[in-house]
mmCIF file of C-alpha atoms (C1' of nucleotides) in Angstrom:
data_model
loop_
_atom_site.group_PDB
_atom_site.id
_atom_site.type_symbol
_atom_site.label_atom_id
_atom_site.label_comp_id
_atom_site.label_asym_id
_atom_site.label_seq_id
_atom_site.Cartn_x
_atom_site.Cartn_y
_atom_site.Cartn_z
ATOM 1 C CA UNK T 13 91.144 40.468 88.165
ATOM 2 C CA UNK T 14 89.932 42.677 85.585
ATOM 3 C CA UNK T 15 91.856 46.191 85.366
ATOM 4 C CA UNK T 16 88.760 48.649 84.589
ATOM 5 C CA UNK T 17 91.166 51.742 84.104
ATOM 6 C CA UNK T 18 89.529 52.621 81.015
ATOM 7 C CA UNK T 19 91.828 52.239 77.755
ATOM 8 C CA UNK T 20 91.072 55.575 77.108
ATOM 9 C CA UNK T 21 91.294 55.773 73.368
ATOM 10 C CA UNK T 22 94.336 58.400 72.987
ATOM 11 C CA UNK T 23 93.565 61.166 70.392
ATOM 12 C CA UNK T 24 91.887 64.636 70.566
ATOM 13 C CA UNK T 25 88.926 65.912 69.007
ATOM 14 C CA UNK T 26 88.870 69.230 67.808
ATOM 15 C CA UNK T 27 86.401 71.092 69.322
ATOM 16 C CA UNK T 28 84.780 74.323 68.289
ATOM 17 C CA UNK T 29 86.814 77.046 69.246
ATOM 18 C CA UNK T 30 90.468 75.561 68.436
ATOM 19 C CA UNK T 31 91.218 78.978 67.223
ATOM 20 C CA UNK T 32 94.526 77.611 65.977
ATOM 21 C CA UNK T 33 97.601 76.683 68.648
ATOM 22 C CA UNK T 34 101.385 76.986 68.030
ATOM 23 C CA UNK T 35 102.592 73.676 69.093
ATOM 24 C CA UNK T 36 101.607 69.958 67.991
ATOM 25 C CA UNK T 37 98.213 70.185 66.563
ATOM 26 C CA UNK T 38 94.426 71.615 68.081
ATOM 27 C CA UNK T 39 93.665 71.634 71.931
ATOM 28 C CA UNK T 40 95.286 68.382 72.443
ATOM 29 C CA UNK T 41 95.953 67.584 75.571
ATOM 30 C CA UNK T 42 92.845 69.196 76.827
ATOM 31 C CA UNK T 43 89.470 67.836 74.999
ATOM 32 C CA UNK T 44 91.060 64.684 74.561
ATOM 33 C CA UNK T 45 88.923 64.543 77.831
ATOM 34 C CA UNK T 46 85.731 64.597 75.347
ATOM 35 C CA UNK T 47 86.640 61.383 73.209
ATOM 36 C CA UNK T 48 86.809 59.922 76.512
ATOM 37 C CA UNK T 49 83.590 60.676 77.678
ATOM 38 C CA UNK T 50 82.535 59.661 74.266
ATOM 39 C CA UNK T 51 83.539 56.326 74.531
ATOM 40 C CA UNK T 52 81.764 55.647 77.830
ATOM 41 C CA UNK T 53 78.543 56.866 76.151
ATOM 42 C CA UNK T 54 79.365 54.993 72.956
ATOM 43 C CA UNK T 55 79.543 51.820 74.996
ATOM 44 C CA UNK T 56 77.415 48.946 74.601
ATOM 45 C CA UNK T 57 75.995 49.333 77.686
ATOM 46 C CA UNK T 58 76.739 52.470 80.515
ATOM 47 C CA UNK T 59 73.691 54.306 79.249
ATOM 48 C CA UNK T 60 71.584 51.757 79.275
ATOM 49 C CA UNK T 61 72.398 51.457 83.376
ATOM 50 C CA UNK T 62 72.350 55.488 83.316
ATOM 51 C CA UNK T 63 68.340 55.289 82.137
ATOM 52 C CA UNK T 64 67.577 52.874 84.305
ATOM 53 C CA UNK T 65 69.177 54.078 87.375
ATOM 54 C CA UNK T 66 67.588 57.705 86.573
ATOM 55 C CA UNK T 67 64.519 56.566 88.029
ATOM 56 C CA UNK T 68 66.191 55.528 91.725
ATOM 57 C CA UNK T 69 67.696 53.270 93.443
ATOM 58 C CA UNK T 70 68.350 49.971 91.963
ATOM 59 C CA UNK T 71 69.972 46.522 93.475
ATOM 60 C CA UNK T 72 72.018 44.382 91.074
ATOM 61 C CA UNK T 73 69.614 41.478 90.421
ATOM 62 C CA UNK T 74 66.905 44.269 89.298
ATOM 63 C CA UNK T 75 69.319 45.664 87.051
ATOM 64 C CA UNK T 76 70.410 42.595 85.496
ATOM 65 C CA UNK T 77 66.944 41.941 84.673
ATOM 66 C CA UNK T 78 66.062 45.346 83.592
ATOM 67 C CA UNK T 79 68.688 45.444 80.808
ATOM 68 C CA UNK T 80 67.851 42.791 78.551
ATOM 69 C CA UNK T 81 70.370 40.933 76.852
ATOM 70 C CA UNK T 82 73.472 41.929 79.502
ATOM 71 C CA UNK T 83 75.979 39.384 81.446
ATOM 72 C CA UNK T 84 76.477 39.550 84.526
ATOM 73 C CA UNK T 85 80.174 40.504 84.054
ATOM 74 C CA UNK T 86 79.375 43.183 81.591
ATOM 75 C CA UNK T 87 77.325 44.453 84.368
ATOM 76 C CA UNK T 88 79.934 44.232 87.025
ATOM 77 C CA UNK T 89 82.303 45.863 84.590
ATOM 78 C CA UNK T 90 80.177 48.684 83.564
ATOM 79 C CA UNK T 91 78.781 49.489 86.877
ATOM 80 C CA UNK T 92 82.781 49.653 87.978
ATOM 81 C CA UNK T 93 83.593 52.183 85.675
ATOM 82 C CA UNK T 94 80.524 54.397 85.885
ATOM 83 C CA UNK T 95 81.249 54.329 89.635
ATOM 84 C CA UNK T 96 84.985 55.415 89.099
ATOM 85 C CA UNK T 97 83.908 57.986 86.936
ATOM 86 C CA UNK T 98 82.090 59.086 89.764
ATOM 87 C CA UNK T 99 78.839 58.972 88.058
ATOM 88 C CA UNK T 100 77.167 55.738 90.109
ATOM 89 C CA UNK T 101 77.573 55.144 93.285
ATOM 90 C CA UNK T 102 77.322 51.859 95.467
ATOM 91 C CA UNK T 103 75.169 51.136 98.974
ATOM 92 C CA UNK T 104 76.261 48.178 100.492
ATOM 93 C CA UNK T 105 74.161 47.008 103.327
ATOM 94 C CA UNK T 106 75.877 44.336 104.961
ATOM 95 C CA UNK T 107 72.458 41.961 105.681
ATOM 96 C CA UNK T 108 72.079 38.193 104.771
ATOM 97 C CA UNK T 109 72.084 37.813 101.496
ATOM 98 C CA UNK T 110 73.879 40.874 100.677
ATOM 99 C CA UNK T 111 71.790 43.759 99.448
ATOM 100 C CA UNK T 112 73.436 46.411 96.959
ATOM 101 C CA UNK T 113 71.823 49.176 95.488
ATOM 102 C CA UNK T 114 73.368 51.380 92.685
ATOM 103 C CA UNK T 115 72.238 55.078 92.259
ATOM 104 C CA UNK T 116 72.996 57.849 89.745
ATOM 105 C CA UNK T 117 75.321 60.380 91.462
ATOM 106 C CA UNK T 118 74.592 64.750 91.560
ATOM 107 C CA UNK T 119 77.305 64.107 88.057
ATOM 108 C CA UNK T 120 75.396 61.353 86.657
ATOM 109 C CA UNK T 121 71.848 62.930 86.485
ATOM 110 C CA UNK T 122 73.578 65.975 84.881
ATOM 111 C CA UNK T 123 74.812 63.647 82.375
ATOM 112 C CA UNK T 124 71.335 62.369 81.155
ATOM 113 C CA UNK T 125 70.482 65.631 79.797
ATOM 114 C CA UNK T 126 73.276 65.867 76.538
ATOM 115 C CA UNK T 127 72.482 61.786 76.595
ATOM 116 C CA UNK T 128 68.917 62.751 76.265
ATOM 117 C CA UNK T 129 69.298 65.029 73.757
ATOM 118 C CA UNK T 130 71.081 62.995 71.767
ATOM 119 C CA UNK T 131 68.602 60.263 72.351
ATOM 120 C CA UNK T 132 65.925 62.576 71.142
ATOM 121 C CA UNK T 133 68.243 63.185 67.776
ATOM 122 C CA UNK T 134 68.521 59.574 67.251
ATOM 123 C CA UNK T 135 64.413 58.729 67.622
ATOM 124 C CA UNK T 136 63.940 61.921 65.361
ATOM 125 C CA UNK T 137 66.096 60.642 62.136
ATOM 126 C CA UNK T 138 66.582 56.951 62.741
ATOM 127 C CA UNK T 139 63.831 57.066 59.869
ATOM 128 C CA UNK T 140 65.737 59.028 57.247
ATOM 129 C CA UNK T 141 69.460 57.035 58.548
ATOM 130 C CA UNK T 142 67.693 53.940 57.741
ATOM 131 C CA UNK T 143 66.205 55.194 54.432
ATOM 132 C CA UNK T 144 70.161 56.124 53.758
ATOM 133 C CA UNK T 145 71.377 53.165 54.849
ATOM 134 C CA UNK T 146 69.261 50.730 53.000
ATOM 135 C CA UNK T 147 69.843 53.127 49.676
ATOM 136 C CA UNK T 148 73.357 53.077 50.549
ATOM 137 C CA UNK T 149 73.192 49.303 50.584
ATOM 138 C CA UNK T 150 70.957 49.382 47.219
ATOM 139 C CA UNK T 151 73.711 51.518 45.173
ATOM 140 C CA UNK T 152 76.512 48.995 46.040
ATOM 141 C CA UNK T 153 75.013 45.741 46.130
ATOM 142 C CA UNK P 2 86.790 43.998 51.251
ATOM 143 C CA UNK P 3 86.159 45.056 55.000
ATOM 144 C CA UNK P 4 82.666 44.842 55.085
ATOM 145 C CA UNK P 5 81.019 48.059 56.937
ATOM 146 C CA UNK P 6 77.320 46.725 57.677
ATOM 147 C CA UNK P 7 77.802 48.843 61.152
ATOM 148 C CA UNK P 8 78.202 45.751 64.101
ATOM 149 C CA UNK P 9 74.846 48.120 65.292
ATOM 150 C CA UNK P 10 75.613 46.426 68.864
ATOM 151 C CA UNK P 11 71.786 45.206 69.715
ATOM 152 C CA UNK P 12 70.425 45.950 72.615
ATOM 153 C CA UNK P 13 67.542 48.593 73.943
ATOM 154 C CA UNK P 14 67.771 51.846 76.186
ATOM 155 C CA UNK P 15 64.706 52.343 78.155
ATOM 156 C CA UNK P 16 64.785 55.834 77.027
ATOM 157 C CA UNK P 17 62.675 58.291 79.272
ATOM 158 C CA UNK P 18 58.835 57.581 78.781
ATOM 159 C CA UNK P 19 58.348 53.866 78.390
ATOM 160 C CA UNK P 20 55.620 54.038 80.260
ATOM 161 C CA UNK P 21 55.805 49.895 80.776
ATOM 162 C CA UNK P 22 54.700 48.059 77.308
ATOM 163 C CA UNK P 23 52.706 45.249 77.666
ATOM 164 C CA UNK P 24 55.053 43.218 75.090
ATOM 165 C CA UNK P 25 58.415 41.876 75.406
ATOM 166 C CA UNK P 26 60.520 44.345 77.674
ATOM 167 C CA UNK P 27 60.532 48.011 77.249
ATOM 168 C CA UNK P 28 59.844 49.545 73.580
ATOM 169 C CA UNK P 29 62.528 47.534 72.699
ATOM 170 C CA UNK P 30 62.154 47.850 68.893
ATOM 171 C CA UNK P 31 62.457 51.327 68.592
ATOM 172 C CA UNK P 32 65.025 52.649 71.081
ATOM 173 C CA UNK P 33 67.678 50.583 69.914
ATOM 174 C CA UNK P 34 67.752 53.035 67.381
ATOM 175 C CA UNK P 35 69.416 54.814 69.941
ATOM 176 C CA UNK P 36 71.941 52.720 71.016
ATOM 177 C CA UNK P 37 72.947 52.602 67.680
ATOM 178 C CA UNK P 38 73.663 56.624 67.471
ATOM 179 C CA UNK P 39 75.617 56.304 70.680
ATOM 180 C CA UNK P 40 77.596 53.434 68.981
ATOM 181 C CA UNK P 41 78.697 55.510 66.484
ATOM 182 C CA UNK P 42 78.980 58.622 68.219
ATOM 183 C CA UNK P 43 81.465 56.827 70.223
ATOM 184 C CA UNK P 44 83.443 55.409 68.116
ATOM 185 C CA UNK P 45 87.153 56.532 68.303
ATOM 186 C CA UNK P 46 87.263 58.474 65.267
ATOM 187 C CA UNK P 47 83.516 59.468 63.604
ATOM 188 C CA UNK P 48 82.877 62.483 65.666
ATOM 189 C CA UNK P 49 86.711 63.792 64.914
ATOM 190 C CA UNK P 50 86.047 63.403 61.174
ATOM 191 C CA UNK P 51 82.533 65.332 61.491
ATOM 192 C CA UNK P 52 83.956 68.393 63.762
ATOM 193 C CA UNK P 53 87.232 68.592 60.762
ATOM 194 C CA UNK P 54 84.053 68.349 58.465
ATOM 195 C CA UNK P 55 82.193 71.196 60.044
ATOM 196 C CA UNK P 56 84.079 73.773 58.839
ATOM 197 C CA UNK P 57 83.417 72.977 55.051
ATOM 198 C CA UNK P 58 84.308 70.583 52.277
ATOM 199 C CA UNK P 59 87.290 69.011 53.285
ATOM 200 C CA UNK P 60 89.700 66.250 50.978
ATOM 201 C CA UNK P 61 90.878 62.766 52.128
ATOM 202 C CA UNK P 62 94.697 63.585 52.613
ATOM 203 C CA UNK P 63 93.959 67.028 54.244
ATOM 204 C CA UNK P 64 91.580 65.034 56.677
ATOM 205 C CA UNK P 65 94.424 62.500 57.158
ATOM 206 C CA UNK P 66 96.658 65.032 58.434
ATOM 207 C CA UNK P 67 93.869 66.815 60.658
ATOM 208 C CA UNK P 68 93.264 64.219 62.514
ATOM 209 C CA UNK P 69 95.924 63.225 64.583
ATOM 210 C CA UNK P 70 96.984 59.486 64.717
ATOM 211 C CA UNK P 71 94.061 58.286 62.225
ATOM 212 C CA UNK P 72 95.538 55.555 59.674
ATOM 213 C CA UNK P 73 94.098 55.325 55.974
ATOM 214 C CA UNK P 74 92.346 52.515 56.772
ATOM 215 C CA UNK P 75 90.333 53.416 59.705
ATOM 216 C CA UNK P 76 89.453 56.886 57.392
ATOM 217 C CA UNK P 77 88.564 54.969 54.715
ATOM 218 C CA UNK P 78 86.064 53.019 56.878
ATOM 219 C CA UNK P 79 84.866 55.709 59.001
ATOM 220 C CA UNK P 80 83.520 57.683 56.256
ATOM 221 C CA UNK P 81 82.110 55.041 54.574
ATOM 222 C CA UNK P 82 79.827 54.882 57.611
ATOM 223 C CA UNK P 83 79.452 58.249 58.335
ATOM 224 C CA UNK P 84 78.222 58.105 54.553
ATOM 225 C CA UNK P 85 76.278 55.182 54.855
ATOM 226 C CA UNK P 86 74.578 56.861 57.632
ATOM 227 C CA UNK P 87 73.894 59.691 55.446
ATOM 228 C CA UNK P 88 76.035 61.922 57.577
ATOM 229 C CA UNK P 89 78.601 62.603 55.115
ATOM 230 C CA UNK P 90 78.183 62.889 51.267
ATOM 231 C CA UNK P 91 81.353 62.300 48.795
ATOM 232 C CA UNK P 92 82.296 64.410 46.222
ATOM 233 C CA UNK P 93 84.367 63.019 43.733
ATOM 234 C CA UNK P 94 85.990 65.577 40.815
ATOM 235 C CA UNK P 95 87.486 62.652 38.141
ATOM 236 C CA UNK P 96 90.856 64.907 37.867
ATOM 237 C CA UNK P 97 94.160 63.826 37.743
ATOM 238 C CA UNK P 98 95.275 62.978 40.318
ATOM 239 C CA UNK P 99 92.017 62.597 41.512
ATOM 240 C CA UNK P 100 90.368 64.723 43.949
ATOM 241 C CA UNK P 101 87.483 63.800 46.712
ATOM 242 C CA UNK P 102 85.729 65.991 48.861
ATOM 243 C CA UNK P 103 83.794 64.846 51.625
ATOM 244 C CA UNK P 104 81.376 67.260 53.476
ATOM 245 C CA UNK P 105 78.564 66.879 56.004
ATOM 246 C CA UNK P 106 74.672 66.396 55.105
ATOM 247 C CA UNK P 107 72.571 68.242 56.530
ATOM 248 C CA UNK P 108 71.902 65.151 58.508
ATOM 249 C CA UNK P 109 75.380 65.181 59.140
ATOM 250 C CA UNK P 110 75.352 68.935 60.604
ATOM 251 C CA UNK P 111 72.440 68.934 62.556
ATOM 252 C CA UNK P 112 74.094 66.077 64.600
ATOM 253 C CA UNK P 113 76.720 68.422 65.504
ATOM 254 C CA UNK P 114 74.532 70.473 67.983
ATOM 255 C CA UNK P 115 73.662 67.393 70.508
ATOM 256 C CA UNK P 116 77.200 66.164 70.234
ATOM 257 C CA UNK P 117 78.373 69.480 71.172
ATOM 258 C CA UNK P 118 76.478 69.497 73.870
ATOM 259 C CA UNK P 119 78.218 66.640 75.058
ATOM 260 C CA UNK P 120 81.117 68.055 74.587
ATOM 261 C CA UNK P 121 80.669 70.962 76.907
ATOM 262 C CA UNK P 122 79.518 68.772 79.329
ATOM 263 C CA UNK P 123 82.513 66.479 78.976
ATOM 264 C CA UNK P 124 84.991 69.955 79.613
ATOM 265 C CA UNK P 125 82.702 71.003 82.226
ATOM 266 C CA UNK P 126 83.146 68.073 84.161
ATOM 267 C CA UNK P 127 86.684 66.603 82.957
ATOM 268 C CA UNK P 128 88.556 67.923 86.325
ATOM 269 C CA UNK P 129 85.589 66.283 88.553
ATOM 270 C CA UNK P 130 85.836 63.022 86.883
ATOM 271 C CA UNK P 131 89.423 62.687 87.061
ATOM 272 C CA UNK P 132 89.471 63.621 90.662
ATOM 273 C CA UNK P 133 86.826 61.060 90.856
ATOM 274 C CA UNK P 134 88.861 58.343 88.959
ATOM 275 C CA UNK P 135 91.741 59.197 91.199
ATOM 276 C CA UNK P 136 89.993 59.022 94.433
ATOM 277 C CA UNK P 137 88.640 55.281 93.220
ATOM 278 C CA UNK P 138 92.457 54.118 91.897
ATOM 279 C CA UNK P 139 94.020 55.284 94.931
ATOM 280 C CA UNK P 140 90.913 53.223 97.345
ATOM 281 C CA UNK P 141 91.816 50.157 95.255
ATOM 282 C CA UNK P 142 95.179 50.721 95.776
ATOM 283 C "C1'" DC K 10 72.478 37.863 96.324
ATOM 284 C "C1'" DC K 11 76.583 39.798 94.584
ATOM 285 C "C1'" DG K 12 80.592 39.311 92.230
ATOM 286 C "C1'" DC K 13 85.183 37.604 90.857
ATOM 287 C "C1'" DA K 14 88.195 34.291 87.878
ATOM 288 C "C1'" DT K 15 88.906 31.778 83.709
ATOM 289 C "C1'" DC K 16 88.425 30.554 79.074
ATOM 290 C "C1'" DC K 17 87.353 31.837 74.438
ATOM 291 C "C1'" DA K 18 85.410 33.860 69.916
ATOM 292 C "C1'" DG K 19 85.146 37.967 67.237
ATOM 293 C "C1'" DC K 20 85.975 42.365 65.874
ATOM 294 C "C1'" DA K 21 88.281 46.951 66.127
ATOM 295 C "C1'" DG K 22 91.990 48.977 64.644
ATOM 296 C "C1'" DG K 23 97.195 49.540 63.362
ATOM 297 C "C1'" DA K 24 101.144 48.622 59.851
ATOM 298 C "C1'" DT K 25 102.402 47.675 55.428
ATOM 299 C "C1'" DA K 26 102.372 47.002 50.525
ATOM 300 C "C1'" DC K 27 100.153 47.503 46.193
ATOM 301 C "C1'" DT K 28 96.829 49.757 42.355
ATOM 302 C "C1'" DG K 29 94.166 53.491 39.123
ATOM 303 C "C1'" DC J 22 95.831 61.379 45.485
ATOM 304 C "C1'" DA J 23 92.665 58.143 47.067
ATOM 305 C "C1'" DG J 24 91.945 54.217 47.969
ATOM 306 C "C1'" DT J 25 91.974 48.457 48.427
ATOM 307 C "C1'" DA J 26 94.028 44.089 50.188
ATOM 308 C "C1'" DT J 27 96.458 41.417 53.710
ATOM 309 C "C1'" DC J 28 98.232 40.405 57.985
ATOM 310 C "C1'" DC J 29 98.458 40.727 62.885
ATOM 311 C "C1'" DT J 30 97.409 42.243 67.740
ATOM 312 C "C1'" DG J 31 94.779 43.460 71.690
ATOM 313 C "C1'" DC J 32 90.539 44.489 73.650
ATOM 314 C "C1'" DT J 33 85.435 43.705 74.078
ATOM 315 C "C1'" DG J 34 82.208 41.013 75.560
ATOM 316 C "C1'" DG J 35 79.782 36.308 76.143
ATOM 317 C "C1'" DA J 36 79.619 31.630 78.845
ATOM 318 C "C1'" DT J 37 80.565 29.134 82.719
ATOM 319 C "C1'" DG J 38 81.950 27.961 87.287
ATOM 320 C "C1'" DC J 39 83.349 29.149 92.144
ATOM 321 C "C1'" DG J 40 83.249 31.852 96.519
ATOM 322 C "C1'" DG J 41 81.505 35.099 100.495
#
DNA sequence: CCGCATCCAGCAGGATACTG
DNA sequence: CAGTATCCTGCTGGATGCGG
């Protein structure tokens, strides 16, 4: 079996507002909680499932089809962790074959906004990263 | 030499609006721009570098120390990206010892407002999700 | 249909030592 | 000071096969 917990990528990210503590460095302990969140955006797939569950209900099958490209186990995995961050959550009805639909929780909708927004940054200047990339790749051949 | 050519995961997200293309899946093409944002935005050490950055010009060493747990190598790397991504421009003053500044684009700070964003959401939210991850270890016992 | 178990390649990322 | 080079480990994620 798989243990989902999350590695959770220790280290804190020092978020506006740090105005400056005594003891071991920024905020630590607390927005450490934001490079986790992070790094369940970041991965290669979570908000990928997020978009497509945003429109409704959705079983597995539909899902695996929906995202091109994914594994069955990578969706298993990252349907698993969504759900224990208590952003998914799972219908099982009990019929013959088994039917099981995943659906964005009150949390996970509110998460599509910031996603969204980022989304929106990344459409608006893929252009000019590219353009930077490629010159980027130019300058050091 | 640690190549940096950005992994750039591939993949699509069926970002809000694809409207069904006639074509291979969804836009495919264009949104994996996208998924290539999120990649790096959640990558366990670019968005720490760009929040130290935010504040001004900031030098390697000083950077080092700022960030918590970060070794040379994985700086080194990560602004090489962020810099390749025309997030982050290098300054270097041919002193000795030498002296390099790093500081963000424009590019670079206009990215800070959606990841923000996310941030706020992420302390908004931290207590729910961990009661939520609780809840799900304890069920799985 | 849904999903777990196993095996395996590849890369992320840490530690260390060495240069201009 | 600001890197580069080398080595090594563990996790991510793909492929395949079995089970309820």
């Amino acid at each position: 079996m798989d243990t989902i917990t999350t590695s959770a990528q220790e280290g804190t990210l020092p978020f506006a507002g740090h105005t400056d503590v005594t003891v071991t460095d920024h905020v630590a302990g607390r927005c450490q909680a934001v490079n986790d969140i992070l790094a369940r955006v970041g991965d290669k797939w979570s908000m990928q499932v997020v978009m497509v569950l945003a429109d409704g209900p959705v079983r597995f099958n539909q899902l695996r089809r929906a995202i091109d490209g994914i594994s069955q186990r990578m969706l298993t995995r990252t349907l698993r962790a969504l759900e224990r961050d208590g952003l998914v959550s799972r219908a099982v009805t009990p019929s013959v074959p088994p039917r099981v639909d995943y659906s964005l929780t009150e949390l996970g909708r509110s998460l599509r906004e910031p996603v969204l927004a980022l989304g929106s940054w990344a459409m608006a200047n893929r252009e000019t990263i590219d353009a930077a990339r490629t010159e980027f790749d130019r300058r050091a051949i």
